[in-house]
mmCIF file of C-alpha atoms in Angstrom:
data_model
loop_
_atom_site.group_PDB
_atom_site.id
_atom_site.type_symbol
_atom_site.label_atom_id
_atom_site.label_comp_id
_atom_site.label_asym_id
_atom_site.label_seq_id
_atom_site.Cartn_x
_atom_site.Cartn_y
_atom_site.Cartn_z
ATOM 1 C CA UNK A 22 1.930 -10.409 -15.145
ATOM 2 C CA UNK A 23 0.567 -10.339 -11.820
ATOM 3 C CA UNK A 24 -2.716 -7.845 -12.009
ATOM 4 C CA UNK A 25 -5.156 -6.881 -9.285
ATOM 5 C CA UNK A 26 -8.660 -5.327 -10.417
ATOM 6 C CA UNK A 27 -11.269 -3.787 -8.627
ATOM 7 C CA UNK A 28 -14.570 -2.773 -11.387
ATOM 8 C CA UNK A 29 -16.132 -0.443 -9.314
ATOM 9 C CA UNK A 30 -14.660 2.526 -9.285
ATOM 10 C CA UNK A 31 -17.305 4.153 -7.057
ATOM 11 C CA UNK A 32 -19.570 2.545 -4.652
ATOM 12 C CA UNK A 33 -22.542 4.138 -2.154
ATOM 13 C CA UNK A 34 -24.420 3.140 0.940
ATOM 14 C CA UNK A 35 -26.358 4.192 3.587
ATOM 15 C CA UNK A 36 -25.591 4.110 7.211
ATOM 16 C CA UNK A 37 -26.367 0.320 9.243
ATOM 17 C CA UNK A 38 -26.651 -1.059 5.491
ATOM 18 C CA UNK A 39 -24.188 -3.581 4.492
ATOM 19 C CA UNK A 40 -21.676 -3.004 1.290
ATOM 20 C CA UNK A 41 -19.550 -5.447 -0.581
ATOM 21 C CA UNK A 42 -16.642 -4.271 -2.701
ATOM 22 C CA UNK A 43 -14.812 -6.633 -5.212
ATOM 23 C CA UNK A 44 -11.481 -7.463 -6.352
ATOM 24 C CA UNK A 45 -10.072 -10.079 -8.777
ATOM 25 C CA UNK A 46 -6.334 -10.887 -8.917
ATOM 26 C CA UNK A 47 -4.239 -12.586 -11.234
ATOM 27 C CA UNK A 48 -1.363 -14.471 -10.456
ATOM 28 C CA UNK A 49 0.456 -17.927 -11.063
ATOM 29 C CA UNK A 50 1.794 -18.554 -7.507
ATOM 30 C CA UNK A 51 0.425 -20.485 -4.451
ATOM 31 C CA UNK A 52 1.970 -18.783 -1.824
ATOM 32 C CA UNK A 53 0.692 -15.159 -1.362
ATOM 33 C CA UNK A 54 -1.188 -12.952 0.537
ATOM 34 C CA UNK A 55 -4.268 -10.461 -0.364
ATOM 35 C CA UNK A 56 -5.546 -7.519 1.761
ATOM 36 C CA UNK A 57 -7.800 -4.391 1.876
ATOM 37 C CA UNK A 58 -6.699 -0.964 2.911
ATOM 38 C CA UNK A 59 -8.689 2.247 3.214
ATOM 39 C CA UNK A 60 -7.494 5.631 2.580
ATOM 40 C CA UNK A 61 -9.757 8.439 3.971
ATOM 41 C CA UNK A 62 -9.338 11.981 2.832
ATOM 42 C CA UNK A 63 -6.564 12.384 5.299
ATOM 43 C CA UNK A 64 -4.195 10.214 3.015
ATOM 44 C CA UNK A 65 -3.130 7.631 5.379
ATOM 45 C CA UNK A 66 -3.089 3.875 4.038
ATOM 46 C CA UNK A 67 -5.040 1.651 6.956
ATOM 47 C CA UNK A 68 -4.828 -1.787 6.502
ATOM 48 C CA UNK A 69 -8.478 -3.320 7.340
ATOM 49 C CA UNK A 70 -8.045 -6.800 6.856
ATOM 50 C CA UNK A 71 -5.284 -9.756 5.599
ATOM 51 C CA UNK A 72 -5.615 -13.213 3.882
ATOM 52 C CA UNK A 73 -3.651 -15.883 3.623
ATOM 53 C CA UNK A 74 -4.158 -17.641 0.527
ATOM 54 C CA UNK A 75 -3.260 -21.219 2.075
ATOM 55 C CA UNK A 76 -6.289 -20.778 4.444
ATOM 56 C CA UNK A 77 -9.558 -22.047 3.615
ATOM 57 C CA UNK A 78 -11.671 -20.057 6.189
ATOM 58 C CA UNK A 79 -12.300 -16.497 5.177
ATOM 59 C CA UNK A 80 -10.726 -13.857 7.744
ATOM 60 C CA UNK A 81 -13.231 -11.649 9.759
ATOM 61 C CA UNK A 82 -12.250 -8.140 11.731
ATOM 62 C CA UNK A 83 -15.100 -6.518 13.601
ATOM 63 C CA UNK A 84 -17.313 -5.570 11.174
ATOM 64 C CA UNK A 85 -14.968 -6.172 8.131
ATOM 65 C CA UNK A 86 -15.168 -9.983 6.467
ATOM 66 C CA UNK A 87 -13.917 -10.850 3.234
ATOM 67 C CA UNK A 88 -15.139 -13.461 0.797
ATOM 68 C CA UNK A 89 -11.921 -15.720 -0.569
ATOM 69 C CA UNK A 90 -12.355 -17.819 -3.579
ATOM 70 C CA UNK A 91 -9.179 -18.903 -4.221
ATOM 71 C CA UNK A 92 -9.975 -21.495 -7.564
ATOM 72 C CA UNK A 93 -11.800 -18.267 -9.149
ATOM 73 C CA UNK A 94 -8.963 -15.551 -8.002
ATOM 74 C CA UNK A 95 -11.429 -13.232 -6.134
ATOM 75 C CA UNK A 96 -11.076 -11.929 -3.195
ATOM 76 C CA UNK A 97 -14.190 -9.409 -2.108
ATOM 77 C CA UNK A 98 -14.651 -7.107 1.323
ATOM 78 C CA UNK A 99 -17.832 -7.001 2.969
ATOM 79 C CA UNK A 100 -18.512 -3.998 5.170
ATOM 80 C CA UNK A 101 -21.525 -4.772 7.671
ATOM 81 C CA UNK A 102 -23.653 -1.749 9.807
ATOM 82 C CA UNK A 103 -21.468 0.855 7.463
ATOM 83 C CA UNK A 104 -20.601 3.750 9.523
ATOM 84 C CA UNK A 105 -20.060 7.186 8.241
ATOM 85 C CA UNK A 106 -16.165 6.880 9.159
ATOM 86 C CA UNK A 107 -15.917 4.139 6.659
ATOM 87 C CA UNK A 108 -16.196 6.802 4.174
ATOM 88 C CA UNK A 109 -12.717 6.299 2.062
ATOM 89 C CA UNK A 110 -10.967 5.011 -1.167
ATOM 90 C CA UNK A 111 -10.993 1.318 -0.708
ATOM 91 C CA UNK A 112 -7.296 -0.517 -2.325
ATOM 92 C CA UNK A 113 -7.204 -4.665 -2.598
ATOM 93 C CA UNK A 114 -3.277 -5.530 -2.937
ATOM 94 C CA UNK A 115 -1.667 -8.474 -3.801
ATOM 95 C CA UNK A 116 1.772 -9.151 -1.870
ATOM 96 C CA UNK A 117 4.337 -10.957 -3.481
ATOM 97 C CA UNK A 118 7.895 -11.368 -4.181
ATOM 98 C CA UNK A 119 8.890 -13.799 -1.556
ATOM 99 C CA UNK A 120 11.030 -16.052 -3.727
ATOM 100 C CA UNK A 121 13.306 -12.640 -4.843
ATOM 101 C CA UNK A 122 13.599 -12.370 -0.969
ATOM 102 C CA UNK A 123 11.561 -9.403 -0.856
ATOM 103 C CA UNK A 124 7.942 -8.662 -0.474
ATOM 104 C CA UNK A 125 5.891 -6.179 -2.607
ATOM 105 C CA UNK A 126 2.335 -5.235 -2.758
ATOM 106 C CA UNK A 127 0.379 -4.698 -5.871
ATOM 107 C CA UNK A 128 -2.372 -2.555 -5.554
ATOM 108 C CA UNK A 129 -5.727 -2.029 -7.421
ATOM 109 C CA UNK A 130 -7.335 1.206 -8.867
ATOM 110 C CA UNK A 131 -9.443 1.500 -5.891
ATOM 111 C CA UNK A 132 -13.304 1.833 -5.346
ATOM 112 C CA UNK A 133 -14.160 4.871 -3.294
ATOM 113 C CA UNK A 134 -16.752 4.443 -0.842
ATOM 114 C CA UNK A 135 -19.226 7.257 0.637
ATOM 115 C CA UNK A 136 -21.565 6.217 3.104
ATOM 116 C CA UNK A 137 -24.674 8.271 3.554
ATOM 117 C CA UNK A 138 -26.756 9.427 6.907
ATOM 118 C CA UNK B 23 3.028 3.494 19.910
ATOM 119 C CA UNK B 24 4.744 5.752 17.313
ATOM 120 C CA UNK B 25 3.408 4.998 13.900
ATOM 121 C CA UNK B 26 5.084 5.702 10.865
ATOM 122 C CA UNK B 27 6.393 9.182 10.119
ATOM 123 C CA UNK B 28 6.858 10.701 7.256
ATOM 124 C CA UNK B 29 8.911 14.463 6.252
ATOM 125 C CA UNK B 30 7.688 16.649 5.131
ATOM 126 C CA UNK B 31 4.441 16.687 4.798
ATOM 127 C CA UNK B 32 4.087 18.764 1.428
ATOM 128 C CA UNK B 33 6.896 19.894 -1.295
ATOM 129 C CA UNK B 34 6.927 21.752 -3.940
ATOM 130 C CA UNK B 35 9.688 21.551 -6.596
ATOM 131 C CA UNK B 36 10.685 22.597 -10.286
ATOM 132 C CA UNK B 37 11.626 20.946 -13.306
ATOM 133 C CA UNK B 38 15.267 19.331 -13.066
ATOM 134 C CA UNK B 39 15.338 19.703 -9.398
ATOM 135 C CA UNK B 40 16.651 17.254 -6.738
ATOM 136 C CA UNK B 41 14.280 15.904 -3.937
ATOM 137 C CA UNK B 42 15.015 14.062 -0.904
ATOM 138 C CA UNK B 43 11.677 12.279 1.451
ATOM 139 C CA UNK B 44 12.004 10.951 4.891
ATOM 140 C CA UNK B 45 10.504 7.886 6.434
ATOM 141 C CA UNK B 46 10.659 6.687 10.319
ATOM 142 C CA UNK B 47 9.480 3.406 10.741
ATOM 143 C CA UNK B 48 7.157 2.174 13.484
ATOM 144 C CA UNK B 49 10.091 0.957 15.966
ATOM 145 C CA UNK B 50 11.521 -2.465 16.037
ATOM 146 C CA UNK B 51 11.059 -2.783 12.174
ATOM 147 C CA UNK B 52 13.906 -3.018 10.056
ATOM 148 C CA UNK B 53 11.808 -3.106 6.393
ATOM 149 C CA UNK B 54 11.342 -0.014 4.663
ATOM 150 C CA UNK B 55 9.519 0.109 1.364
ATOM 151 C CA UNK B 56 8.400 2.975 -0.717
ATOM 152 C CA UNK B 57 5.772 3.147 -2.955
ATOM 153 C CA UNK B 58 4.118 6.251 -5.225
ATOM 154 C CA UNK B 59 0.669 6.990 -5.757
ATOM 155 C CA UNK B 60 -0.374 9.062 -8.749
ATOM 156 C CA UNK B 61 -3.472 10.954 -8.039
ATOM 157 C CA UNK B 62 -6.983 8.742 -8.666
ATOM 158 C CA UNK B 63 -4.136 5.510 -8.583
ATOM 159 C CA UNK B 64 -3.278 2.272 -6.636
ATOM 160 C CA UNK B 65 0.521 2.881 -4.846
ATOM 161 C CA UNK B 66 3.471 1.631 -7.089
ATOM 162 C CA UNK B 67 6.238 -0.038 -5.275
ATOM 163 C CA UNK B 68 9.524 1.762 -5.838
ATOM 164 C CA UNK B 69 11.703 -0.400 -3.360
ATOM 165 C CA UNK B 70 12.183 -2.362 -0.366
ATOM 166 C CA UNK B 71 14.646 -1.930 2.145
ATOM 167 C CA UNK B 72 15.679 -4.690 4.986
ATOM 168 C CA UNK B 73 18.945 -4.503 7.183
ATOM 169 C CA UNK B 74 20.031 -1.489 5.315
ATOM 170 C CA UNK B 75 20.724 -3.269 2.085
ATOM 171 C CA UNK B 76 18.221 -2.650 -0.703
ATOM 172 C CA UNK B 77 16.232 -5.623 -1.345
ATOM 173 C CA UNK B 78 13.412 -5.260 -4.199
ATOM 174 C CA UNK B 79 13.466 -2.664 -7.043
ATOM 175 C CA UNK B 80 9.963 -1.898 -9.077
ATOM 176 C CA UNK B 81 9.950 -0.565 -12.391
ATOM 177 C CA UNK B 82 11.403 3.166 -11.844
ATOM 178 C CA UNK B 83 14.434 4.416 -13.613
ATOM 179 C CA UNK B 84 17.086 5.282 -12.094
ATOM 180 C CA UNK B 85 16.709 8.920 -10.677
ATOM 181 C CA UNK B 86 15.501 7.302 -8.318
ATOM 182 C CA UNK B 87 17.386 6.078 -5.544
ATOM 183 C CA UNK B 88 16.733 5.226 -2.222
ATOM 184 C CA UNK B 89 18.801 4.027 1.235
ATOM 185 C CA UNK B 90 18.267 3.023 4.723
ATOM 186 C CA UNK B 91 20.391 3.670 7.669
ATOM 187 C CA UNK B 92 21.354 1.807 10.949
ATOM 188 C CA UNK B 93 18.348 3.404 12.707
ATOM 189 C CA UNK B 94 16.590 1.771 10.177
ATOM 190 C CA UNK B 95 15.133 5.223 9.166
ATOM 191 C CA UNK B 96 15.174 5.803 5.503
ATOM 192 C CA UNK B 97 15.489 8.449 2.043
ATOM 193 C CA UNK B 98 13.801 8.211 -0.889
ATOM 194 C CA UNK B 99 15.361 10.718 -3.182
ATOM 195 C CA UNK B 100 14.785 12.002 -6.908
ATOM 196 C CA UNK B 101 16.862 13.284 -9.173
ATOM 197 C CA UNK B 102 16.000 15.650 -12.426
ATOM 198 C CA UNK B 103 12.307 15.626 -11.443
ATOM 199 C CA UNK B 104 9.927 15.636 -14.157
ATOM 200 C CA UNK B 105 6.145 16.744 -13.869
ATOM 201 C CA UNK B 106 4.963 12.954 -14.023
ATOM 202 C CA UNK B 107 6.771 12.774 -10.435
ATOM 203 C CA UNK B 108 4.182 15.059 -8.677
ATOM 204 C CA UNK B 109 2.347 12.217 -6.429
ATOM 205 C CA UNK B 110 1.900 11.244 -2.932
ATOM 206 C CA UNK B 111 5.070 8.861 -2.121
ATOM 207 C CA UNK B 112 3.806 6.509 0.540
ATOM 208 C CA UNK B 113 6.561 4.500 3.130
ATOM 209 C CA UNK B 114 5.302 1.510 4.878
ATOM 210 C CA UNK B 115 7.236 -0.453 7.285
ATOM 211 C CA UNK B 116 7.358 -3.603 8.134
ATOM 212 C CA UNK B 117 8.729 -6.561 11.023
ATOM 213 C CA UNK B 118 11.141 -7.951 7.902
ATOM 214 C CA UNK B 119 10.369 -8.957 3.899
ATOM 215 C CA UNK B 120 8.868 -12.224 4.115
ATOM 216 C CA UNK B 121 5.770 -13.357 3.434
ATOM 217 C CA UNK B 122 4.520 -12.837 6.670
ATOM 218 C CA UNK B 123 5.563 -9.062 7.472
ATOM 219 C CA UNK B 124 2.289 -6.987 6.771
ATOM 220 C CA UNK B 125 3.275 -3.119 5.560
ATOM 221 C CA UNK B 126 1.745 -0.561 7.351
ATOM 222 C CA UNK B 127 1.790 2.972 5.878
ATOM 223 C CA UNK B 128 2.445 6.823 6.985
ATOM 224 C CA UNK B 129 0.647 9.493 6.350
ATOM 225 C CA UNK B 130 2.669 10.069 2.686
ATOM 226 C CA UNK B 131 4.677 13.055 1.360
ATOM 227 C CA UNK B 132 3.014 15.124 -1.490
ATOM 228 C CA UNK B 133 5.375 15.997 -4.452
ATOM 229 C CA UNK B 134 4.264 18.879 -6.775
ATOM 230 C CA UNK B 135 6.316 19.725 -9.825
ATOM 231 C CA UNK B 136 5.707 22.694 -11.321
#
């Protein structure tokens, strides 16, 4: 079964700091794709940032970078000079499903973030 | 740009009722998928949707169905609701459903089932 698992549940930090959230995955394919999405208290899903699993160098967005290590299945999001709008629940999903001719993403529990003054 | 829209916003149904959500997608995309979020959960996908013909199916039973039309627009709808519906249902749309096509999301319809 293809799993995604994030083991903090709840994380905290305070504003300029830097925060790094984690998520481990679980699959038996080579092609697939991992990303992080925020939802703030106003519900909507944002992604933040995309990996593909073929590439070596770890992707980057602003202040958003994410450490890939593809042999151990982990896949974590660093968050640098945390602002107070970063204050969300944090989701790591797993897409899949190409070969069914169809892609699906499998989400985490989520870590929720606050971010302090 | 338009994003993703979602209708409505909020519902609030009984026990046994029928339910019927909305979802726009961001224009030029012709993927639909669905997914439901159970409060304090990760979304669960439901299905995906490309050229109108469904294309994925998670592991939902079968009061719930789902179709998309030749706007591309789509309905989610549930039948004989049961309190273990009551969750945000998220639509995210995407370019197509390959491995390339990144989902992005609406704002989400909240189910209550009372």
């Amino acid at each position: 079964a293809q799993t995604v698992t994030q083991s903090q549940p709840e994380m905290s930090v305070q504003e300029a700091e830097t925060v790094t959230l984690s998520c481990t995955y679980d699959t038996s394919e080579n092609n697939y794709y991992l990303f992080w999405y925020k939802q703030p208290p106003s519900r909507q899903m944002i992604l933040v940032i995309r990996q593909e699993a073929y590439k070596q160098q770890n992707a980057t967005e602003n202040r958003f970078s994410v450490n890939f290590q593809k042999a151990a299945k982990s896949f974590s999001l660093k968050i640098s000079d945390s602002q107070l709008g970063d204050t969300a629940m944090y989701f790591c999903a797993f897409m899949t499903g190409f070969s069914g001719g169809y892609n699906k993403l499998i989400f985490g529990a989520g870590t929720r973030l606050a971010v302090h003054p | 740009d338009a994003g993703v829209t979602q209708s409505p916003t909020h519902l609030i149904k009984t026990r046994g009722q029928q339910v019927t959500l909305r979802c726009s997608p961001i224009s030029g995309h012709k993927s639909v998928s669905w997914y439901q979020q159970v409060l304090g959960q990760g979304p669960q996908f439901i299905f995906q949707y490309y050229e109108k013909e469904e294309r994925g199916r998670g592991n939902f039973p079968d009061r719930f169905s789902a179709r998309q039309f030749p706007n591309y627009s789509s309905e989610l709808n549930v039948n004989a609701l049961l309190l273990g519906d009551s969750a945000l249902y998220l639509c995210a749309s995407s370019l197509g459903s390959g491995s390339t096509d990144t989902q992005y999301f609406g704002p989400g319809t909240r189910l209550t089932v009372l």
